Amino acid sequence: MNKIISIEHLSENVVKLSIEAPRIAKKRKAGHFVIVKIGEKGERIPLTISSSDPEKGTITLVVQRVGVTSHKIANLHVGDSVTDVVGPLGLTTHIEKFGTVLCAGGGVGTAPLLPIVEAMHKAGNRVITVLAARNKELIILEEEIGGFSDEVVIMTDDGSYGRQGLVTHGMEEIIQREKVDFAVIIGPAIMMKFSSMLTQKYNIPTVASLNAIMVDGTGMCGACRVSVGGATKFVCVDGPEFDAHEVNFDELLTRLGGFKDEEFKAYQTFLETLKKEVT
Amino acid sequence: MENMVEHLAQERSLEWREALRKSIKSKDRTSLERIDMPEADPVERAKGHIEVNQGLSVQMAVEESRRCLDCPDPTCIQGCPVSINIPKFIKYIEKKDFAGAARSLKETNALPAVCGRVCPQEIQCEASCFYTLKLKTPPVAIGHLERFAADWERKSGNMFIPEVAPANGIKVAVVGSGPSGLAVAGDLVRLGYAITVFEALHEPGGVLKYGIPEFRLPNEIVDVEIDNLKKMGVEFLTNFVVGKTATIQELKEEGYQAFFAGSGAGLPNFMHIPGENANGIMSSNEYLTRVNLMNAAHDDYDTPVLLGKNVAVIGGGNTAMDSVRTAKRLGAERAMIVYRRTLEEMPARNEEIKHAQEEGIEFLNLNNPVEYFADKNGRVNRIRLQKMELGEPDASGRKKPVPIEGSEYELEADLVIVSVGVSPNPLIPQSIPGLKVSRWGTIVVDEKEMQSSVPELFAGGDIVRGGATVILAMGDGRHAAAGIDRYLKKKNRSAS
Amino acid sequence: MDLTTKYLGLTLKNPIVVGSCGLTSSVSEIKKLEKQGAAAVVLKSIFEEEILMDVENQLREARENSFIYDKYSETLDYIDVHVKKEHLDEYIQLIKAAKKEVLIPIIASINCVSSSVWTHFAGHIEEAGADGLELNISLNPSDLVTRDFEQSIKVIIHKVLAQVTVPVTIKLNNSFTHMAKTILDLSQTGISGLVLFNRAHTPDIDINTMEAVQGKSFSSPNDFVESMRWIALLSDKVNCSLAAAKGIHTHEAIIKQILAGADVVQIVSVLYENGIESINGLLSGLEQWMQEKGFSSLEKFKGKASSKNVGNPAVFERIQFMKYFSGIH
């Protein structure tokens, strides 16, 4: 049981929660993720660690309400507990002084991007970050990201904040303006696919942090397998970060939809139960 | 070893054993027929998750126990990886002292209810029973009797907790709570060590929980055995991945003096054929974990599982049998085993194959998948299979399956479970510098002590064997426990 | 001087391709070859027979290991699957590393004896970034059973083409009953090129010990004639690129092959015998000849001496050369 210390609603559907997990807080580095489970009958889902406080023994997770488990998490309160948290899992981000690093975060992908932006900044890189989302509501952690970036560009699909346009527009402008040595992209698979195509066009080495369906998170089940440059890799133990130009994003997109019908049905049932409980 | 022989002889000469032996003539004992295990009706059981083997009744158990001759040289014990004093517990059953039977099982076996269900007795104790060896008749049903005694005790509600030596304050870490880890913990806690079992998942039990289905081994039974270990003082830490949450080195700094790695065979293998990453194709580990550990088939649990009308399970081992029989229970119209060799060469236990056949599982032997096809949503819908024939024997001694050119055909399947073995979980080996591993990634250990190239690290089970049985893992655990005890005694003696 | 040539749809800076060999099995060597002027390399083959042998060895080793060997072990049952994966992964790594380090095209090579799962490796090889795929199909003509080798090769081609979009080329050995027809037929299966020929393992007998021994490991400078004949005869008839291989040790041999109609030549033995620096000499020899003859590009003389373009095509068609010399028609 891991107690919730604080909760902040970043938007209607996005919450940032800090939970007690002293060992993980001590060990975690940029790129690591945890697997969480809510309730005895809950599902195990992966969440990237956004930041941690080793002294207080807490880690910060950012969750967007998209299905049963994320909904349950978003509904928790301070003092409640997350039933199970295990980690830190995965390999850490490779950090070095590249020169200029372009970081792109789409939607809640900004949360796992934060520790990478921080580490890249501390390694002496010039860091330019592009944050993109559908609308202003979904732009999160702008201030924290800004603290470690030399420049932050905001892009929204509807133009409700920053500039109107896709993440790739913001990225391309920077690439054309100055020499970019390395890129990091995190966000929805479709956003990473197009961002990766862009940096490939300009021959910029790029890593993407993949989100995949997982059960155990330690390599045991193989649910998270992805094709990277002709080889099958497990996101949980070989990743979550891979050379973006080698990732088969179309396959990833298909695989993310692997339980779509089951998940949709479960979420509908869950929402109805919630409604019944309220009335 | 001599001590062991003496000890057995001494126990055998106890008055009650002698009296029992004399009560029935050996000739009358050998003329009794082996009692069959009652099994749930195949059609009925394939609809749900009730246990297939129903267990012996008191009367059946006592009758079967009479067949045991209480031999002066009990060869059956040599066949048991954990050296259970088999005649002793069987004679307790004959005496109708079932609690006594359970107690004597627990002298050497931390999980009798589990072993009674999943051990391959036909190649172990029962293969070296006097009946098998000398009389060439069916052996005493040792496994069924073991299960009977353990079940009887559990149902009595009065579980015997083995005595524990006074605490010696020496901390030992057990990595993984599967069969080998539980065996180590059970033996060492009894010797007074402070045992912490680290488990990566949210529940202890390892493969006994996530792998073996309810119809073969109900999770509740595993829980009861784990509870007993807790009562004996074993501490279980779940959600703890050794190598990640903390390294062996860090645990050493926290005072652990010896380690047992029983982290199992972690990584499922795939065949790397085209289309294998389609949706609806998954490892048996994933499928069984969803169903067994996460209860995915129950509506009130959040974890989803894919259901299939035509389910193909690729592989011929026990895990493949567990998967295909699970699929049948979850409503598959066709549940099929696809295996590239013949039925005789399957590594699965004969009993499992027989049960599967009774339940209507189809066996596509001498067939090998070469490609998968998916529908427009990316979900698998067909498999291209190639027929095989048996060629020359290979180095493993079995005839090698050879593809028949031009024999390829397609089979409809909307769920495919790949069960072609597992590789050792690299988390532990990778996190320990200098640890010697084999070319297959298994930890190399000394056969007697189960000690690795890193002196304080011992290992057993699938991380050493690749893919073996529960009982071999438990046997490793017992040997490792003895090895750890010897290692720590020696170390602490020289330190003081 | 324009030495560029098209091979398998790829534009190569010159006609010298380093054939599949030990020199093309490591990235550092490939880098050196590129530096010396090689226009492309064919990687060392992923060898089906070698992998099968490794499977056997590992099975034997596993059987002797009391921990691994067990009646119910599923690991042992599928050891071959793991071994194949290991070899494939290693090969994929080689392709990827080579693609990262050099600019010249990298052609992967599969040496296979059957059409089973090996053909499926092709897809992985393409994903790893190989620019082309050479299939070295070693069907063994020494067994005493009648087999339709041509048909078997077509089956393999068909399966591989279904897996990949990169160009596929077939390396043949020169033991077919109807060589011309076989080459022509294969060129129409959808492949992008043919490599003539594979160098077969050569046996020898030691007359002192009277034992069979391994023969010469390298080709002879005269061997190039074997492929030149068929290239001259068929270069204007085939539906794909042609690469000449085996016995190409001199720039003269290169010139002759191109005159016969070859798009590229593959060299191996000369690199072992004279060092990889010899690529330089071969190229300058070629350039010097072109200068002397007034050719500004390779295209200007490619196929100039093919059977269609020479006065007496019989020179390529004749097998019984006594007849040719006696002038009896």
Coordinates of N, CA and C in Angstrom, one line a residue, chain B residues 196-350:
Chain B
T196 N 13.6 -13.2 4.4 CA 12.7 -12.3 3.6 C 12.6 -12.9 2.2
V197 N 11.4 -13.0 1.8 CA 11.1 -13.5 0.4 C 10.7 -12.2 -0.4
F198 N 11.5 -11.9 -1.5 CA 11.1 -10.8 -2.3 C 10.4 -11.2 -3.6
E199 N 9.2 -10.7 -3.8 CA 8.4 -11.1 -4.9 C 8.1 -9.8 -5.8
A200 N 8.4 -10.0 -7.1 CA 8.2 -8.9 -8.0 C 6.7 -8.6 -8.3
L201 N 5.9 -9.6 -8.3 CA 4.4 -9.4 -8.5 C 3.7 -8.9 -7.2
H202 N 2.4 -8.7 -7.3 CA 1.7 -8.2 -6.1 C 1.3 -9.3 -5.2
E203 N 1.5 -10.5 -5.6 CA 1.1 -11.7 -4.7 C 2.2 -12.7 -4.7
P204 N 2.5 -13.3 -3.6 CA 3.5 -14.4 -3.6 C 3.0 -15.7 -4.2
G205 N 3.9 -16.5 -4.7 CA 3.5 -17.8 -5.2 C 4.1 -18.1 -6.6
G206 N 4.5 -17.1 -7.2 CA 5.2 -17.3 -8.5 C 4.4 -18.1 -9.5
V207 N 5.0 -19.0 -10.1 CA 4.4 -19.8 -11.2 C 3.2 -20.6 -10.7
L208 N 3.2 -20.9 -9.4 CA 2.1 -21.7 -8.8 C 0.8 -20.8 -8.9
K209 N 1.0 -19.5 -8.8 CA -0.2 -18.6 -8.9 C -0.5 -18.2 -10.3
Y210 N 0.5 -17.6 -11.0 CA 0.2 -17.0 -12.3 C 0.2 -18.1 -13.4
G211 N 0.9 -19.2 -13.2 CA 1.0 -20.2 -14.3 C 0.1 -21.3 -14.2
I212 N 0.1 -22.1 -13.1 CA -0.7 -23.3 -13.1 C -2.2 -22.9 -12.9
P213 N -3.1 -23.4 -13.8 CA -4.5 -23.0 -13.7 C -5.2 -23.6 -12.5
E214 N -6.3 -22.9 -12.1 CA -7.2 -23.3 -11.0 C -7.6 -24.8 -11.1
F215 N -7.9 -25.3 -12.3 CA -8.4 -26.6 -12.4 C -7.3 -27.7 -12.1
R216 N -6.0 -27.2 -12.0 CA -5.0 -28.2 -11.6 C -4.5 -27.9 -10.2
L217 N -4.5 -26.6 -9.9 CA -4.0 -26.2 -8.6 C -4.7 -24.9 -8.2
P218 N -5.7 -25.0 -7.4 CA -6.4 -23.8 -6.9 C -5.5 -22.9 -6.2
N219 N -5.6 -21.6 -6.5 CA -4.7 -20.6 -5.8 C -4.9 -20.6 -4.3
E220 N -6.1 -20.9 -3.9 CA -6.4 -20.9 -2.5 C -5.4 -21.9 -1.7
I221 N -5.1 -23.0 -2.4 CA -4.2 -24.0 -1.8 C -2.8 -23.4 -1.6
V222 N -2.4 -22.7 -2.6 CA -1.0 -22.1 -2.6 C -1.0 -21.1 -1.4
D223 N -2.1 -20.3 -1.3 CA -2.2 -19.3 -0.3 C -2.1 -19.9 1.1
V224 N -2.7 -21.0 1.3 CA -2.7 -21.7 2.6 C -1.3 -22.1 3.0
E225 N -0.6 -22.6 1.9 CA 0.8 -23.1 2.2 C 1.7 -21.9 2.5
I226 N 1.5 -20.7 1.8 CA 2.3 -19.5 2.0 C 2.0 -19.0 3.4
D227 N 0.7 -19.0 3.8 CA 0.3 -18.6 5.1 C 1.0 -19.4 6.2
N228 N 1.2 -20.7 6.0 CA 1.9 -21.5 7.0 C 3.3 -21.0 7.1
L229 N 4.0 -20.7 6.0 CA 5.3 -20.2 6.0 C 5.4 -18.8 6.8
K230 N 4.4 -18.0 6.6 CA 4.3 -16.7 7.3 C 4.2 -17.0 8.8
K231 N 3.4 -18.0 9.2 CA 3.2 -18.3 10.6 C 4.5 -18.8 11.2
M232 N 5.3 -19.4 10.3 CA 6.6 -19.9 10.8 C 7.6 -18.7 10.9
G233 N 7.2 -17.6 10.4 CA 8.1 -16.4 10.6 C 8.7 -15.9 9.3
V234 N 8.4 -16.5 8.2 CA 8.9 -16.0 6.9 C 8.3 -14.6 6.5
E235 N 9.1 -13.7 6.2 CA 8.5 -12.4 5.8 C 8.4 -12.3 4.2
F236 N 7.3 -11.9 3.7 CA 7.1 -11.8 2.3 C 7.0 -10.3 1.9
L237 N 7.9 -9.8 1.0 CA 7.8 -8.5 0.5 C 7.4 -8.5 -1.0
T238 N 6.2 -8.2 -1.3 CA 5.7 -8.2 -2.7 C 6.1 -6.8 -3.3
N239 N 5.8 -6.7 -4.6 CA 6.1 -5.5 -5.4 C 7.6 -5.1 -5.2
F240 N 8.5 -6.0 -5.2 CA 9.9 -5.8 -5.0 C 10.7 -6.5 -6.0
V241 N 11.3 -5.8 -6.9 CA 12.0 -6.4 -8.0 C 13.5 -6.3 -7.6
V242 N 14.1 -7.4 -7.2 CA 15.5 -7.4 -6.8 C 16.3 -7.2 -8.1
G243 N 17.2 -6.3 -8.1 CA 17.9 -5.8 -9.3 C 17.4 -4.5 -9.7
K244 N 16.2 -4.1 -9.3 CA 15.7 -2.8 -9.7 C 15.3 -2.0 -8.5
T245 N 14.4 -2.5 -7.6 CA 13.9 -1.8 -6.4 C 15.1 -1.7 -5.5
A246 N 15.9 -2.7 -5.4 CA 17.2 -2.7 -4.7 C 18.1 -3.8 -5.4
T247 N 19.4 -3.5 -5.4 CA 20.3 -4.5 -6.0 C 20.7 -5.5 -4.9
I248 N 21.3 -6.6 -5.3 CA 21.8 -7.5 -4.3 C 22.9 -6.8 -3.4
Q249 N 23.7 -6.0 -4.0 CA 24.7 -5.2 -3.3 C 24.1 -4.4 -2.2
E250 N 23.0 -3.7 -2.6 CA 22.3 -2.9 -1.6 C 21.7 -3.7 -0.4
L251 N 21.1 -4.8 -0.8 CA 20.6 -5.7 0.2 C 21.7 -6.2 1.2
K252 N 22.8 -6.5 0.6 CA 23.9 -6.9 1.4 C 24.3 -5.8 2.4
E253 N 24.2 -4.6 2.0 CA 24.5 -3.5 2.9 C 23.4 -3.4 4.0
E254 N 22.2 -3.9 3.6 CA 21.2 -3.9 4.6 C 21.3 -5.1 5.6
G255 N 22.3 -5.9 5.4 CA 22.5 -6.9 6.4 C 22.2 -8.4 5.9
Y256 N 21.8 -8.5 4.7 CA 21.5 -9.9 4.3 C 22.9 -10.6 4.0
Q257 N 23.0 -11.8 4.6 CA 24.3 -12.5 4.5 C 24.4 -13.5 3.4
A258 N 23.2 -14.0 2.9 CA 23.2 -14.9 1.8 C 21.9 -14.7 1.0
F259 N 22.0 -15.1 -0.2 CA 20.9 -14.9 -1.2 C 20.6 -16.2 -1.9
F260 N 19.3 -16.3 -2.2 CA 18.9 -17.4 -3.0 C 18.1 -16.8 -4.2
A261 N 18.6 -17.0 -5.4 CA 17.9 -16.6 -6.6 C 17.0 -17.7 -7.2
G262 N 15.7 -17.4 -7.0 CA 14.8 -18.4 -7.6 C 13.8 -17.6 -8.4
S263 N 14.3 -16.7 -9.3 CA 13.5 -15.8 -10.0 C 12.9 -16.3 -11.3
G264 N 13.2 -17.6 -11.5 CA 12.4 -18.3 -12.5 C 12.8 -18.0 -13.9
A265 N 12.1 -18.6 -14.8 CA 12.3 -18.5 -16.3 C 11.4 -17.3 -16.7
G266 N 12.0 -16.2 -16.8 CA 11.2 -15.0 -17.0 C 10.7 -14.7 -18.4
L267 N 11.6 -14.8 -19.4 CA 11.3 -14.3 -20.7 C 10.6 -15.3 -21.6
P268 N 9.4 -15.0 -22.0 CA 8.8 -16.0 -23.0 C 9.5 -16.0 -24.3
N269 N 9.6 -17.1 -25.0 CA 10.2 -17.1 -26.3 C 9.1 -17.0 -27.4
F270 N 9.5 -16.4 -28.4 CA 8.6 -16.4 -29.6 C 9.4 -17.0 -30.7
M271 N 8.7 -17.3 -31.9 CA 9.3 -18.0 -32.9 C 9.9 -17.0 -34.0
H272 N 9.6 -15.8 -33.9 CA 10.1 -14.8 -34.8 C 9.7 -15.1 -36.3
I273 N 8.5 -15.4 -36.4 CA 8.0 -15.7 -37.8 C 7.1 -14.5 -38.2
P274 N 6.9 -14.3 -39.5 CA 6.1 -13.1 -39.9 C 4.7 -13.0 -39.3
G275 N 4.3 -11.9 -38.9 CA 3.0 -11.7 -38.3 C 2.8 -12.0 -36.9
E276 N 3.9 -12.4 -36.2 CA 3.8 -12.9 -34.8 C 3.4 -11.8 -33.8
N277 N 3.6 -10.5 -34.2 CA 3.2 -9.4 -33.3 C 1.8 -8.9 -33.6
A278 N 1.0 -9.7 -34.3 CA -0.4 -9.3 -34.5 C -1.1 -9.4 -33.1
N279 N -2.2 -8.6 -33.0 CA -3.0 -8.7 -31.8 C -3.6 -10.1 -31.8
G280 N -3.8 -10.6 -30.5 CA -4.4 -11.9 -30.4 C -3.4 -13.0 -30.5
I281 N -2.1 -12.6 -30.6 CA -1.0 -13.6 -30.4 C -0.3 -13.3 -29.2
M282 N -0.2 -14.2 -28.2 CA 0.5 -13.8 -27.0 C 1.2 -15.1 -26.4
S283 N 2.1 -14.8 -25.5 CA 2.8 -15.9 -24.8 C 1.9 -16.6 -23.9
S284 N 2.2 -17.8 -23.6 CA 1.4 -18.5 -22.6 C 1.5 -17.8 -21.2
N285 N 2.7 -17.3 -20.9 CA 2.9 -16.5 -19.7 C 1.8 -15.4 -19.6
E286 N 1.7 -14.6 -20.7 CA 0.7 -13.5 -20.6 C -0.7 -14.1 -20.5
Y287 N -1.1 -15.0 -21.3 CA -2.4 -15.6 -21.2 C -2.8 -16.1 -19.9
L288 N -1.9 -17.0 -19.3 CA -2.1 -17.6 -18.1 C -2.1 -16.6 -16.9
T289 N -1.2 -15.6 -17.0 CA -1.2 -14.6 -15.9 C -2.5 -13.8 -15.9
R290 N -2.9 -13.4 -17.1 CA -4.2 -12.7 -17.1 C -5.3 -13.5 -16.5
V291 N -5.4 -14.7 -16.8 CA -6.5 -15.6 -16.4 C -6.3 -16.0 -14.9
N292 N -5.1 -16.5 -14.6 CA -4.9 -17.1 -13.3 C -4.6 -16.1 -12.2
L293 N -3.7 -15.2 -12.4 CA -3.3 -14.2 -11.4 C -4.3 -13.0 -11.4
M294 N -4.6 -12.5 -12.6 CA -5.4 -11.3 -12.6 C -6.9 -11.5 -12.7
N295 N -7.3 -12.8 -12.8 CA -8.7 -13.2 -12.8 C -9.4 -12.5 -13.9
A296 N -8.8 -12.4 -15.1 CA -9.3 -11.6 -16.2 C -10.6 -12.1 -16.7
A297 N -10.9 -13.4 -16.5 CA -12.2 -13.9 -17.0 C -13.4 -13.5 -16.2
H298 N -13.1 -12.9 -15.0 CA -14.2 -12.5 -14.1 C -14.6 -11.0 -14.4
D299 N -15.8 -10.8 -14.6 CA -16.3 -9.4 -14.9 C -15.9 -8.4 -13.9
D300 N -15.8 -8.7 -12.6 CA -15.6 -7.7 -11.6 C -14.1 -7.4 -11.4
Y301 N -13.2 -8.1 -12.2 CA -11.8 -7.8 -12.2 C -11.5 -6.9 -13.4
D302 N -10.6 -6.0 -13.3 CA -10.3 -5.0 -14.3 C -9.5 -5.5 -15.5
T303 N -8.7 -6.5 -15.3 CA -7.8 -6.9 -16.4 C -8.6 -7.6 -17.5
P304 N -8.4 -7.2 -18.7 CA -9.1 -7.9 -19.8 C -8.3 -9.1 -20.3
V305 N -9.0 -10.0 -21.0 CA -8.4 -11.1 -21.7 C -9.1 -11.3 -23.0
L306 N -8.4 -11.7 -24.0 CA -9.0 -11.9 -25.3 C -9.6 -13.3 -25.3
L307 N -10.8 -13.4 -25.8 CA -11.5 -14.7 -26.0 C -11.4 -15.1 -27.4
G308 N -11.3 -16.4 -27.7 CA -11.2 -16.8 -29.1 C -12.2 -17.9 -29.4
K309 N -12.6 -17.9 -30.6 CA -13.5 -19.0 -31.1 C -12.6 -20.2 -31.5
N310 N -11.6 -19.9 -32.3 CA -10.6 -20.9 -32.7 C -9.3 -20.6 -32.1
V311 N -8.9 -21.3 -31.1 CA -7.7 -21.0 -30.3 C -6.6 -22.1 -30.7
A312 N -5.5 -21.6 -31.1 CA -4.3 -22.5 -31.4 C -3.3 -22.2 -30.4
V313 N -2.8 -23.3 -29.7 CA -1.7 -23.1 -28.8 C -0.5 -23.8 -29.4
I314 N 0.6 -23.0 -29.5 CA 1.8 -23.6 -30.2 C 2.7 -24.1 -29.1
G315 N 3.0 -25.4 -29.2 CA 3.9 -26.0 -28.2 C 3.3 -27.3 -27.7
G316 N 4.2 -28.1 -27.0 CA 3.8 -29.4 -26.6 C 4.1 -29.7 -25.1
G317 N 4.4 -28.7 -24.4 CA 4.7 -28.9 -22.9 C 3.5 -28.7 -22.0
N318 N 3.8 -28.8 -20.7 CA 2.7 -28.7 -19.8 C 2.1 -27.3 -19.8
T319 N 2.9 -26.3 -20.1 CA 2.4 -25.0 -20.2 C 1.4 -24.8 -21.3
A320 N 1.7 -25.5 -22.4 CA 0.9 -25.5 -23.6 C -0.5 -26.2 -23.2
M321 N -0.4 -27.3 -22.5 CA -1.6 -28.0 -22.1 C -2.5 -27.1 -21.2
D322 N -1.8 -26.4 -20.2 CA -2.5 -25.6 -19.3 C -3.2 -24.5 -20.1
S323 N -2.6 -23.9 -21.1 CA -3.1 -22.8 -21.9 C -4.3 -23.3 -22.7
V324 N -4.2 -24.4 -23.4 CA -5.2 -24.9 -24.3 C -6.5 -25.3 -23.5
R325 N -6.2 -25.9 -22.3 CA -7.4 -26.3 -21.5 C -8.1 -25.1 -20.9
T326 N -7.3 -24.0 -20.6 CA -7.9 -22.8 -20.2 C -8.7 -22.2 -21.2
A327 N -8.2 -22.2 -22.5 CA -9.0 -21.6 -23.6 C -10.3 -22.3 -23.8
K328 N -10.3 -23.7 -23.6 CA -11.5 -24.4 -23.8 C -12.5 -24.0 -22.7
R329 N -12.0 -23.8 -21.5 CA -12.9 -23.4 -20.4 C -13.4 -22.0 -20.6
L330 N -12.7 -21.1 -21.3 CA -13.2 -19.8 -21.6 C -14.0 -19.7 -22.8
G331 N -14.5 -20.9 -23.3 CA -15.5 -20.9 -24.3 C -15.0 -21.1 -25.8
A332 N -13.8 -21.5 -26.0 CA -13.3 -21.8 -27.4 C -14.1 -22.9 -28.0
E333 N -14.5 -22.7 -29.2 CA -15.2 -23.8 -29.9 C -14.2 -24.9 -30.3
R334 N -13.1 -24.4 -30.9 CA -12.0 -25.3 -31.2 C -10.8 -24.8 -30.4
A335 N -10.3 -25.7 -29.5 CA -9.0 -25.4 -28.8 C -8.0 -26.5 -29.3
M336 N -7.0 -26.0 -29.9 CA -6.0 -26.9 -30.6 C -4.6 -26.7 -30.1
I337 N -3.9 -27.9 -30.0 CA -2.5 -27.9 -29.8 C -1.8 -28.0 -31.2
V338 N -0.9 -27.2 -31.4 CA -0.1 -27.3 -32.7 C 1.3 -27.6 -32.2
Y339 N 1.8 -28.8 -32.6 CA 3.1 -29.2 -32.1 C 3.8 -29.9 -33.3
R340 N 5.1 -29.6 -33.4 CA 5.8 -30.0 -34.6 C 6.3 -31.5 -34.6
R341 N 6.2 -32.1 -33.4 CA 6.6 -33.5 -33.3 C 5.3 -34.3 -33.1
T342 N 5.5 -35.6 -32.7 CA 4.3 -36.5 -32.5 C 3.9 -36.4 -31.1
L343 N 2.7 -37.0 -30.8 CA 2.2 -37.0 -29.5 C 3.1 -37.7 -28.5
E344 N 3.8 -38.7 -28.9 CA 4.7 -39.4 -28.0 C 5.9 -38.6 -27.6
E345 N 6.2 -37.6 -28.4 CA 7.4 -36.8 -28.1 C 7.1 -35.5 -27.3
M346 N 5.8 -35.3 -27.0 CA 5.5 -34.1 -26.3 C 6.1 -34.1 -24.9
P347 N 6.7 -33.0 -24.5 CA 7.2 -32.9 -23.1 C 6.2 -32.9 -22.0
A348 N 4.9 -32.7 -22.4 CA 3.8 -32.7 -21.4 C 3.6 -34.0 -20.7
R349 N 3.2 -34.0 -19.5 CA 2.9 -35.2 -18.8 C 1.8 -36.0 -19.5
N350 N 1.9 -37.3 -19.5 CA 0.8 -38.1 -20.1 C -0.6 -37.8 -19.5

